CSV table of C-alpha atoms in Angstrom, one decimal:
chain,number,residue,atom,x,y,z
A,1,UNK,CA,1.4,15.7,19.1
A,2,UNK,CA,-1.4,15.3,16.8
A,3,UNK,CA,-3.0,12.1,15.5
A,4,UNK,CA,-1.5,10.7,12.2
A,5,UNK,CA,-3.9,10.0,9.4
A,6,UNK,CA,-3.2,6.1,8.3
A,7,UNK,CA,-3.3,6.1,4.4
A,8,UNK,CA,-4.2,2.6,2.8
A,9,UNK,CA,-3.3,1.5,-0.8
A,10,UNK,CA,-6.2,0.3,-2.8
A,11,UNK,CA,-5.2,-1.5,-6.0
A,12,UNK,CA,-9.0,-3.2,-6.5
A,13,UNK,CA,-12.1,-3.5,-4.6
A,14,UNK,CA,-10.6,-6.5,-2.8
A,15,UNK,CA,-7.9,-4.3,-1.2
A,16,UNK,CA,-10.5,-1.2,-0.5
A,17,UNK,CA,-12.8,-3.3,1.4
A,18,UNK,CA,-9.6,-4.9,3.3
A,19,UNK,CA,-8.3,-1.2,4.0
A,20,UNK,CA,-11.9,-0.1,5.3
A,21,UNK,CA,-12.4,-3.0,7.4
A,22,UNK,CA,-8.9,-2.7,9.4
A,23,UNK,CA,-9.1,0.9,10.1
A,24,UNK,CA,-7.7,3.1,7.4
A,25,UNK,CA,-8.6,6.9,8.0
A,26,UNK,CA,-8.0,7.3,4.0
A,27,UNK,CA,-7.2,5.4,0.6
A,28,UNK,CA,-5.4,6.3,-2.4
A,29,UNK,CA,-6.0,4.5,-5.9
A,30,UNK,CA,-5.1,4.7,-9.6
A,31,UNK,CA,-7.9,4.7,-12.5
A,32,UNK,CA,-7.4,3.8,-15.9
A,33,UNK,CA,-3.5,4.2,-17.1
A,34,UNK,CA,-2.3,7.5,-15.9
A,35,UNK,CA,-0.9,6.5,-12.1
A,36,UNK,CA,2.5,5.1,-11.0
A,37,UNK,CA,0.9,1.7,-10.5
A,38,UNK,CA,-0.8,1.1,-14.1
A,39,UNK,CA,0.5,-2.1,-14.8
A,40,UNK,CA,1.4,-3.4,-11.1
A,41,UNK,CA,-2.3,-4.0,-10.1
A,42,UNK,CA,-5.9,-4.2,-11.7
A,43,UNK,CA,-6.5,-0.4,-11.2
A,44,UNK,CA,-10.3,1.1,-11.1
A,45,UNK,CA,-12.4,2.5,-14.2
A,46,UNK,CA,-14.2,5.8,-14.2
A,47,UNK,CA,-17.2,3.9,-13.5
A,48,UNK,CA,-15.9,2.8,-10.2
A,49,UNK,CA,-15.2,6.2,-8.7
A,50,UNK,CA,-19.0,6.5,-7.3
A,51,UNK,CA,-18.5,3.0,-5.5
A,52,UNK,CA,-15.2,4.0,-4.3
A,53,UNK,CA,-16.6,7.0,-2.8
A,54,UNK,CA,-20.1,5.5,-1.5
A,55,UNK,CA,-18.0,3.0,0.4
A,56,UNK,CA,-15.6,5.2,1.7
A,57,UNK,CA,-18.1,7.8,2.9
A,58,UNK,CA,-19.8,5.1,4.6
A,59,UNK,CA,-16.8,4.9,7.1
A,60,UNK,CA,-15.8,8.8,6.8
A,61,UNK,CA,-12.6,7.4,4.9
A,62,UNK,CA,-11.0,10.2,2.7
A,63,UNK,CA,-10.5,9.4,-0.9
A,64,UNK,CA,-7.4,10.2,-3.1
A,65,UNK,CA,-7.1,9.6,-6.9
A,66,UNK,CA,-3.3,9.3,-7.8
A,67,UNK,CA,-2.7,11.3,-11.2
A,68,UNK,CA,1.3,11.2,-10.7
A,69,UNK,CA,2.7,10.2,-13.6
A,70,UNK,CA,4.9,12.0,-16.5
A,71,UNK,CA,2.0,13.8,-18.7
A,72,UNK,CA,2.2,14.3,-22.4
A,73,UNK,CA,-0.1,16.5,-24.8
A,74,UNK,CA,-2.2,13.5,-25.8
A,75,UNK,CA,-2.9,12.5,-22.1
A,76,UNK,CA,-4.4,15.9,-21.4
A,77,UNK,CA,-7.9,15.2,-22.1
A,78,UNK,CA,-8.0,11.9,-20.6
A,79,UNK,CA,-6.5,14.0,-17.4
A,80,UNK,CA,-9.5,16.5,-17.8
A,81,UNK,CA,-12.0,13.6,-17.9
A,82,UNK,CA,-10.5,12.0,-14.8
A,83,UNK,CA,-10.3,15.1,-12.6
A,84,UNK,CA,-14.1,16.1,-13.8
A,85,UNK,CA,-15.4,12.7,-12.9
A,86,UNK,CA,-13.8,12.4,-9.5
A,87,UNK,CA,-15.2,15.7,-8.7
A,88,UNK,CA,-18.6,14.6,-9.6
A,89,UNK,CA,-18.1,11.5,-7.7
A,90,UNK,CA,-17.0,13.7,-4.6
A,91,UNK,CA,-13.5,12.4,-4.1
A,92,UNK,CA,-11.6,14.2,-1.5
A,93,UNK,CA,-8.3,15.0,-3.3
A,94,UNK,CA,-5.9,14.4,-6.4
A,95,UNK,CA,-2.3,13.2,-6.0
A,96,UNK,CA,0.0,15.0,-8.6
A,97,UNK,CA,3.3,15.8,-9.5
A,98,UNK,CA,2.6,17.7,-13.2
A,99,UNK,CA,1.8,21.3,-12.9
A,100,UNK,CA,-0.7,20.6,-15.7
A,101,UNK,CA,-2.6,18.0,-13.6
A,102,UNK,CA,-2.4,20.4,-10.6
A,103,UNK,CA,-3.9,23.4,-12.6
A,104,UNK,CA,-6.6,21.4,-13.7
A,105,UNK,CA,-7.7,20.0,-10.3
A,106,UNK,CA,-7.2,23.3,-8.9
A,107,UNK,CA,-9.6,24.7,-11.6
A,108,UNK,CA,-12.0,22.2,-10.7
A,109,UNK,CA,-12.0,23.4,-7.1
A,110,UNK,CA,-10.6,20.1,-6.1
A,111,UNK,CA,-7.8,19.6,-3.3
A,112,UNK,CA,-4.4,18.7,-4.4
A,113,UNK,CA,-1.5,16.6,-2.7
A,114,UNK,CA,1.8,16.8,-4.3
A,115,UNK,CA,3.6,13.6,-4.9
A,116,UNK,CA,6.7,12.4,-3.6
A,117,UNK,CA,7.9,12.4,-7.4
A,118,UNK,CA,8.5,16.5,-7.0
A,119,UNK,CA,11.2,15.6,-4.5
A,120,UNK,CA,10.5,18.1,-2.0
A,121,UNK,CA,13.4,18.7,0.5
A,122,UNK,CA,13.1,22.0,2.0
A,123,UNK,CA,10.9,24.8,3.5
A,124,UNK,CA,11.0,27.3,0.7
A,125,UNK,CA,9.6,24.4,-2.0
A,126,UNK,CA,6.7,23.8,0.5
A,127,UNK,CA,6.2,27.3,0.5
A,128,UNK,CA,5.9,27.5,-3.3
A,129,UNK,CA,3.5,24.3,-3.3
A,130,UNK,CA,1.6,25.9,-0.6
A,131,UNK,CA,0.2,28.0,-3.2
A,132,UNK,CA,-1.5,25.0,-5.2
A,133,UNK,CA,-1.8,22.2,-2.6
A,134,UNK,CA,-2.9,21.4,1.0
A,135,UNK,CA,-0.8,18.2,1.8
A,136,UNK,CA,2.9,17.8,0.7
A,137,UNK,CA,4.6,14.5,0.2
A,138,UNK,CA,8.4,15.0,1.2
A,139,UNK,CA,11.2,13.1,-0.5
A,140,UNK,CA,11.7,9.8,0.9
A,141,UNK,CA,15.6,10.5,1.3
A,142,UNK,CA,15.1,12.8,4.2
A,143,UNK,CA,15.8,11.9,7.8
A,144,UNK,CA,13.4,12.6,10.6
A,145,UNK,CA,15.4,15.8,12.0
A,146,UNK,CA,14.9,17.4,8.6
A,147,UNK,CA,11.3,16.4,8.4
A,148,UNK,CA,10.7,17.8,11.9
A,149,UNK,CA,12.5,20.9,10.9
A,150,UNK,CA,10.3,21.5,8.2
A,151,UNK,CA,6.8,20.8,10.4
A,152,UNK,CA,8.1,23.0,12.7
A,153,UNK,CA,8.8,25.9,10.1
A,154,UNK,CA,5.0,25.3,8.8
A,155,UNK,CA,3.8,26.0,12.3
A,156,UNK,CA,5.9,28.6,12.9
A,157,UNK,CA,5.2,30.6,9.8
A,158,UNK,CA,1.7,29.6,9.7
A,159,UNK,CA,1.8,28.1,5.9
A,160,UNK,CA,-1.3,27.3,4.7
A,161,UNK,CA,-2.7,25.5,1.8
A,162,UNK,CA,-5.5,26.8,-0.5
A,163,UNK,CA,-8.2,25.5,1.9
A,164,UNK,CA,-6.9,27.9,4.5
A,165,UNK,CA,-5.7,24.8,6.9
A,166,UNK,CA,-2.1,24.5,7.9
A,167,UNK,CA,-0.1,22.8,5.3
A,168,UNK,CA,0.0,18.7,6.1
A,169,UNK,CA,2.9,16.5,5.7
A,170,UNK,CA,3.1,13.2,4.5
A,171,UNK,CA,5.7,10.7,4.4
A,172,UNK,CA,6.0,7.0,3.4
A,173,UNK,CA,5.5,4.7,6.5
A,174,UNK,CA,5.7,1.1,5.1
A,175,UNK,CA,6.3,-0.9,1.9
A,176,UNK,CA,8.4,-1.3,-1.1
A,177,UNK,CA,11.3,1.2,-2.0
A,178,UNK,CA,12.6,2.0,-5.0
A,179,UNK,CA,16.5,2.6,-5.4
A,180,UNK,CA,16.1,5.7,-7.4
A,181,UNK,CA,15.8,9.1,-5.8
A,182,UNK,CA,12.0,9.7,-5.2
A,183,UNK,CA,11.5,6.9,-7.5
A,184,UNK,CA,12.4,8.4,-10.4
A,185,UNK,CA,13.9,5.5,-12.3
A,186,UNK,CA,14.8,4.8,-15.8
A,187,UNK,CA,16.1,1.3,-16.1
A,188,UNK,CA,12.9,-0.3,-17.4
A,189,UNK,CA,12.5,2.4,-19.9
A,190,UNK,CA,16.1,1.9,-21.2
A,191,UNK,CA,15.8,-2.0,-21.1
A,192,UNK,CA,12.3,-2.4,-22.3
A,193,UNK,CA,11.1,0.9,-23.7
A,194,UNK,CA,8.6,0.8,-20.6
A,195,UNK,CA,8.6,3.9,-18.6
A,196,UNK,CA,8.6,3.5,-14.5
A,197,UNK,CA,7.4,6.8,-14.4
A,198,UNK,CA,4.5,6.3,-16.5
A,199,UNK,CA,3.4,3.4,-14.1
A,200,UNK,CA,4.9,0.3,-16.2
A,201,UNK,CA,8.1,-0.4,-14.4
A,202,UNK,CA,9.6,-4.0,-15.1
A,203,UNK,CA,11.0,-4.3,-11.5
A,204,UNK,CA,14.9,-4.5,-13.2
A,205,UNK,CA,16.4,-3.6,-9.9
A,206,UNK,CA,14.9,-6.8,-8.4
A,207,UNK,CA,16.9,-9.3,-10.4
A,208,UNK,CA,20.3,-10.8,-10.1
A,209,UNK,CA,23.2,-9.3,-12.4
A,210,UNK,CA,26.8,-10.0,-13.1
A,211,UNK,CA,29.2,-7.0,-13.3
A,212,UNK,CA,31.9,-7.5,-15.8
A,213,UNK,CA,35.0,-5.2,-16.3
A,214,UNK,CA,34.8,-4.8,-20.1
A,215,UNK,CA,38.5,-4.0,-20.5
A,216,UNK,CA,39.8,-7.0,-18.6
A,217,UNK,CA,36.6,-9.3,-18.6
A,218,UNK,CA,36.9,-9.9,-14.9
A,219,UNK,CA,33.6,-10.7,-13.1
A,220,UNK,CA,33.1,-8.7,-9.9
A,221,UNK,CA,32.0,-10.9,-7.4
A,222,UNK,CA,29.4,-9.3,-5.3
A,223,UNK,CA,28.4,-10.5,-1.2
A,224,UNK,CA,24.9,-9.2,-2.0
A,225,UNK,CA,23.5,-10.5,-5.3
A,226,UNK,CA,20.7,-7.7,-5.2
A,227,UNK,CA,22.5,-4.4,-4.9
A,228,UNK,CA,19.7,-2.5,-6.7
A,229,UNK,CA,16.9,-4.0,-4.4
A,230,UNK,CA,15.9,-2.2,-1.3
A,231,UNK,CA,14.4,-3.9,1.7
A,232,UNK,CA,10.7,-2.7,2.3
A,233,UNK,CA,10.4,0.2,4.6
A,234,UNK,CA,8.9,-0.3,8.3
A,235,UNK,CA,8.8,2.5,10.7
A,236,UNK,CA,6.3,0.7,13.3
A,237,UNK,CA,9.2,0.3,15.5
A,238,UNK,CA,9.9,4.1,15.7
A,239,UNK,CA,6.4,5.7,14.9
A,240,UNK,CA,6.3,7.4,18.3
A,241,UNK,CA,9.5,9.4,17.0
A,242,UNK,CA,7.4,9.7,13.5
A,243,UNK,CA,4.4,11.2,15.4
A,244,UNK,CA,6.7,13.6,17.4
A,245,UNK,CA,8.4,14.8,14.0
A,246,UNK,CA,4.8,16.5,13.2
A,247,UNK,CA,3.9,14.0,10.4
A,248,UNK,CA,0.0,14.5,9.3
A,249,UNK,CA,-0.1,11.6,6.9
A,250,UNK,CA,1.5,8.0,7.0
A,251,UNK,CA,1.4,6.2,3.5
A,252,UNK,CA,1.3,2.7,3.3
A,253,UNK,CA,2.9,1.4,0.1
A,254,UNK,CA,1.0,-1.7,-1.6
A,255,UNK,CA,-1.4,-1.2,-4.4
A,256,UNK,CA,0.3,-3.8,-6.2
A,257,UNK,CA,0.1,-6.4,-3.6
A,258,UNK,CA,-2.8,-8.5,-2.3
A,259,UNK,CA,-5.8,-7.8,0.0
A,260,UNK,CA,-4.4,-9.7,3.0
A,261,UNK,CA,-1.4,-7.6,2.9
A,262,UNK,CA,-3.5,-4.5,2.9
A,263,UNK,CA,-5.6,-5.9,5.5
A,264,UNK,CA,-2.2,-6.8,7.8
A,265,UNK,CA,-0.4,-4.0,7.7
A,266,UNK,CA,-3.3,-1.5,7.9
A,267,UNK,CA,-4.4,-3.3,11.3
A,268,UNK,CA,-0.8,-3.5,12.4
A,269,UNK,CA,-0.5,0.4,11.8
A,270,UNK,CA,-4.1,1.5,13.3
A,271,UNK,CA,-3.1,-0.6,16.4
A,272,UNK,CA,0.1,1.5,16.6
A,273,UNK,CA,-1.2,5.1,15.8
A,274,UNK,CA,-4.0,4.2,18.6
A,275,UNK,CA,-1.5,3.1,21.2
A,276,UNK,CA,0.7,6.4,20.7
A,277,UNK,CA,-2.3,8.3,21.2
A,278,UNK,CA,-3.5,6.3,24.4
A,279,UNK,CA,-0.1,6.2,25.8
A,280,UNK,CA,0.0,2.2,25.7
A,281,UNK,CA,2.8,2.0,22.7
A,282,UNK,CA,5.6,-0.1,23.9
A,283,UNK,CA,8.4,-2.6,23.1
A,284,UNK,CA,6.3,-5.6,23.5
A,285,UNK,CA,3.8,-4.5,21.0
A,286,UNK,CA,6.2,-3.5,18.5
A,287,UNK,CA,7.5,-7.0,18.7
A,288,UNK,CA,4.2,-8.6,18.2
A,289,UNK,CA,3.6,-6.1,15.2
A,290,UNK,CA,6.5,-6.9,13.6
A,291,UNK,CA,5.8,-10.6,13.7
A,292,UNK,CA,2.7,-9.9,12.3
A,293,UNK,CA,3.9,-7.8,9.6
A,294,UNK,CA,6.6,-10.5,8.7
A,295,UNK,CA,3.7,-12.9,7.5
A,296,UNK,CA,2.6,-11.0,4.5
A,297,UNK,CA,4.8,-10.1,1.4
A,298,UNK,CA,8.1,-8.5,2.4
A,299,UNK,CA,11.7,-8.2,1.2
A,300,UNK,CA,12.7,-7.7,4.7
A,301,UNK,CA,12.7,-4.7,6.8
A,302,UNK,CA,14.7,-1.3,7.4
A,303,UNK,CA,14.2,1.8,8.4
A,304,UNK,CA,14.8,3.9,5.3
A,305,UNK,CA,17.0,7.1,5.7
A,306,UNK,CA,14.4,8.7,8.6
A,307,UNK,CA,17.2,7.6,11.2
A,308,UNK,CA,20.1,9.0,9.4
A,309,UNK,CA,21.2,5.8,7.4
A,310,UNK,CA,23.2,7.2,4.1
A,311,UNK,CA,23.2,4.0,2.5
A,312,UNK,CA,20.3,1.7,1.9
A,313,UNK,CA,19.8,-2.0,3.2
A,314,UNK,CA,19.6,-4.6,0.0
A,315,UNK,CA,17.6,-7.7,-0.3
A,316,UNK,CA,19.8,-11.1,-0.1
A,317,UNK,CA,17.2,-13.1,-1.9
A,318,UNK,CA,14.9,-12.6,-4.6
A,319,UNK,CA,11.3,-12.0,-3.9
A,320,UNK,CA,9.2,-12.3,-0.6
A,321,UNK,CA,10.6,-13.0,2.8
A,322,UNK,CA,6.7,-13.6,4.2
A,323,UNK,CA,6.7,-16.3,7.0
A,324,UNK,CA,3.4,-17.3,5.3
A,325,UNK,CA,1.7,-17.9,2.2
A,326,UNK,CA,-1.9,-18.3,1.0
A,327,UNK,CA,-2.7,-21.7,-1.0
A,328,UNK,CA,-5.8,-21.4,-3.2
A,329,UNK,CA,-8.6,-24.2,-2.0
A,330,UNK,CA,-11.6,-23.2,-4.0
A,331,UNK,CA,-14.5,-20.7,-4.3
A,332,UNK,CA,-17.8,-19.4,-3.1
A,333,UNK,CA,-21.0,-21.3,-3.9
A,334,UNK,CA,-23.6,-19.6,-1.6
A,335,UNK,CA,-24.3,-17.7,1.8
A,336,UNK,CA,-27.4,-19.0,3.9
A,337,UNK,CA,-28.2,-15.7,5.3
A,338,UNK,CA,-30.6,-16.9,8.3
A,339,UNK,CA,-27.8,-19.6,9.5
A,340,UNK,CA,-24.7,-17.4,8.8
A,341,UNK,CA,-23.1,-20.3,6.9
A,342,UNK,CA,-20.9,-19.9,3.9
A,343,UNK,CA,-20.8,-22.8,1.3
A,344,UNK,CA,-17.6,-23.2,-0.7
A,345,UNK,CA,-16.5,-25.8,-3.6
A,346,UNK,CA,-12.9,-27.0,-3.1
A,347,UNK,CA,-11.4,-27.2,-6.4
A,348,UNK,CA,-7.3,-27.8,-5.3
A,349,UNK,CA,-5.6,-29.2,-2.1
A,350,UNK,CA,-7.0,-30.2,1.4
A,351,UNK,CA,-8.4,-28.4,4.0
A,352,UNK,CA,-8.6,-29.3,7.9
A,353,UNK,CA,-10.2,-28.2,11.2
A,354,UNK,CA,-7.5,-26.0,12.9
A,355,UNK,CA,-6.3,-24.7,9.5
A,356,UNK,CA,-6.0,-20.8,9.3
A,357,UNK,CA,-8.3,-20.0,6.1
A,358,UNK,CA,-8.2,-16.6,4.3
A,359,UNK,CA,-11.6,-15.5,2.3
A,360,UNK,CA,-11.2,-12.6,-0.3
A,361,UNK,CA,-13.5,-10.9,-2.6
A,362,UNK,CA,-14.4,-7.5,-3.7
A,363,UNK,CA,-17.2,-6.8,-1.0
A,364,UNK,CA,-15.6,-9.1,1.3
A,365,UNK,CA,-12.3,-7.8,1.6
A,366,UNK,CA,-10.0,-10.1,3.3
A,367,UNK,CA,-10.9,-12.4,6.2
A,368,UNK,CA,-8.9,-14.6,8.0
A,369,UNK,CA,-9.8,-16.9,10.7
A,370,UNK,CA,-8.9,-20.2,12.2
A,371,UNK,CA,-11.4,-22.9,10.8
A,372,UNK,CA,-12.9,-24.3,14.3
A,373,UNK,CA,-15.5,-26.5,12.6
A,374,UNK,CA,-16.8,-27.6,8.9
A,375,UNK,CA,-19.3,-29.6,7.4
A,376,UNK,CA,-18.2,-31.7,4.3
A,377,UNK,CA,-21.0,-32.9,1.7
A,378,UNK,CA,-23.6,-32.0,4.6
A,379,UNK,CA,-21.8,-34.3,7.2
A,380,UNK,CA,-19.5,-32.7,10.0
A,381,UNK,CA,-15.8,-33.7,9.1
A,382,UNK,CA,-12.4,-32.5,10.1
A,383,UNK,CA,-10.9,-32.7,6.7
A,384,UNK,CA,-12.1,-32.0,3.1
A,385,UNK,CA,-10.4,-32.8,-0.4
A,386,UNK,CA,-10.9,-31.7,-3.9
A,387,UNK,CA,-14.5,-32.0,-5.2
A,388,UNK,CA,-16.0,-31.6,-1.9
A,389,UNK,CA,-19.0,-29.2,-0.8
A,390,UNK,CA,-17.9,-27.5,2.5
A,391,UNK,CA,-20.0,-25.2,4.6
A,392,UNK,CA,-18.5,-22.9,7.3
A,393,UNK,CA,-20.1,-20.7,10.0
A,394,UNK,CA,-19.4,-17.2,9.0
A,395,UNK,CA,-20.7,-13.8,10.5
A,396,UNK,CA,-20.4,-12.4,7.2
A,397,UNK,CA,-21.9,-12.6,3.7
A,398,UNK,CA,-19.8,-14.2,0.9
A,399,UNK,CA,-20.4,-14.3,-2.7
A,400,UNK,CA,-19.5,-16.4,-5.6
A,401,UNK,CA,-16.9,-14.2,-6.6
A,402,UNK,CA,-15.2,-14.8,-3.4
A,403,UNK,CA,-12.2,-17.3,-3.0
A,404,UNK,CA,-10.9,-19.7,-0.4
A,405,UNK,CA,-7.6,-20.0,0.7
A,406,UNK,CA,-5.4,-21.6,3.5
A,407,UNK,CA,-2.3,-19.8,5.2
A,408,UNK,CA,0.6,-22.2,5.4
A,409,UNK,CA,4.3,-21.6,6.7
A,410,UNK,CA,7.2,-20.7,4.6
A,411,UNK,CA,11.0,-21.4,4.9
A,412,UNK,CA,11.3,-18.1,6.2
A,413,UNK,CA,8.9,-19.2,9.2
A,414,UNK,CA,10.6,-19.6,12.6
A,415,UNK,CA,10.1,-23.1,13.8
């Protein structure tokens, strides 16, 4: 049983650093507009590629550039530029669905990964794309039994990619799911002329709708008001079965989510993968990981189609079911290097010793901790209010771009 590669989302530098700090093996990210989260996250620019590559190389983390939207003629010059710059920055691979992107990446001698949008569901299609790619993302709608059959055939027939290595299979492991097969949805294109397949999804499926019979005018009352909005995928409670299925790469969805989400989810799955390898994976740990995952953004959890379920599980409420949320307090002012003290300006709400605080920033990532002591306006204090200058002992450097939050329970938290 090979160890699974943990692949993390990076929508900006805060999330990238959070992923690196919490043990990811690889990161995937978009640059400019030609990726499936073009409007859902800040996205990186061409000039960021070198910095992304540098940070990841320091931790021996692989880097994957997503270029997996529908491509039109007027996009081709941009695609060429992106791939060329990615090659120069020594980005590991390009994630693609369009044949033009695949061909351009191969022409630059870049590793190619096939996106789930291709909807690969059988071994013969796997063989075809093995001529161009070293990693293939299978359709989200397959069961683990079907996935395992494909990985066994790869091993049996020694199906290899252009690198000469056995073809690697990647699947989605955690995060948002789309109601459409392999994410190919046209709802927002029809309603807002905004194509989800060009990274501009308007999230129509997450809204509440009334179904009306136009002949009679009868309104159908649905038990579930969000019948098009699936719960989030979670596989941590059967990750041992995923490992047994021969999966090489486990993708965590979430380029549009906050850095603390990336930090929490990557940490949990890192622990789970390591536990499988050292033989300590058990139900008690699964319960603990699930409690942690529930703290950050989620629409409730289900196992997807991996365990053979024919129909999806749908959200009962709009938005997140997270048991915690962050409340903005203020921003970084200065870091005193020798003393290891960070100074913050409180701009909103109050802060107290015992609170759980979160500090985020492009180089800080997402650092969460219990506040055990602080100084307010240079005096030891147990509380701070709007307008106060607060200093806190920290073992990492903060910058003026960093933001300070406190973590509070939500209505979904159990008492």
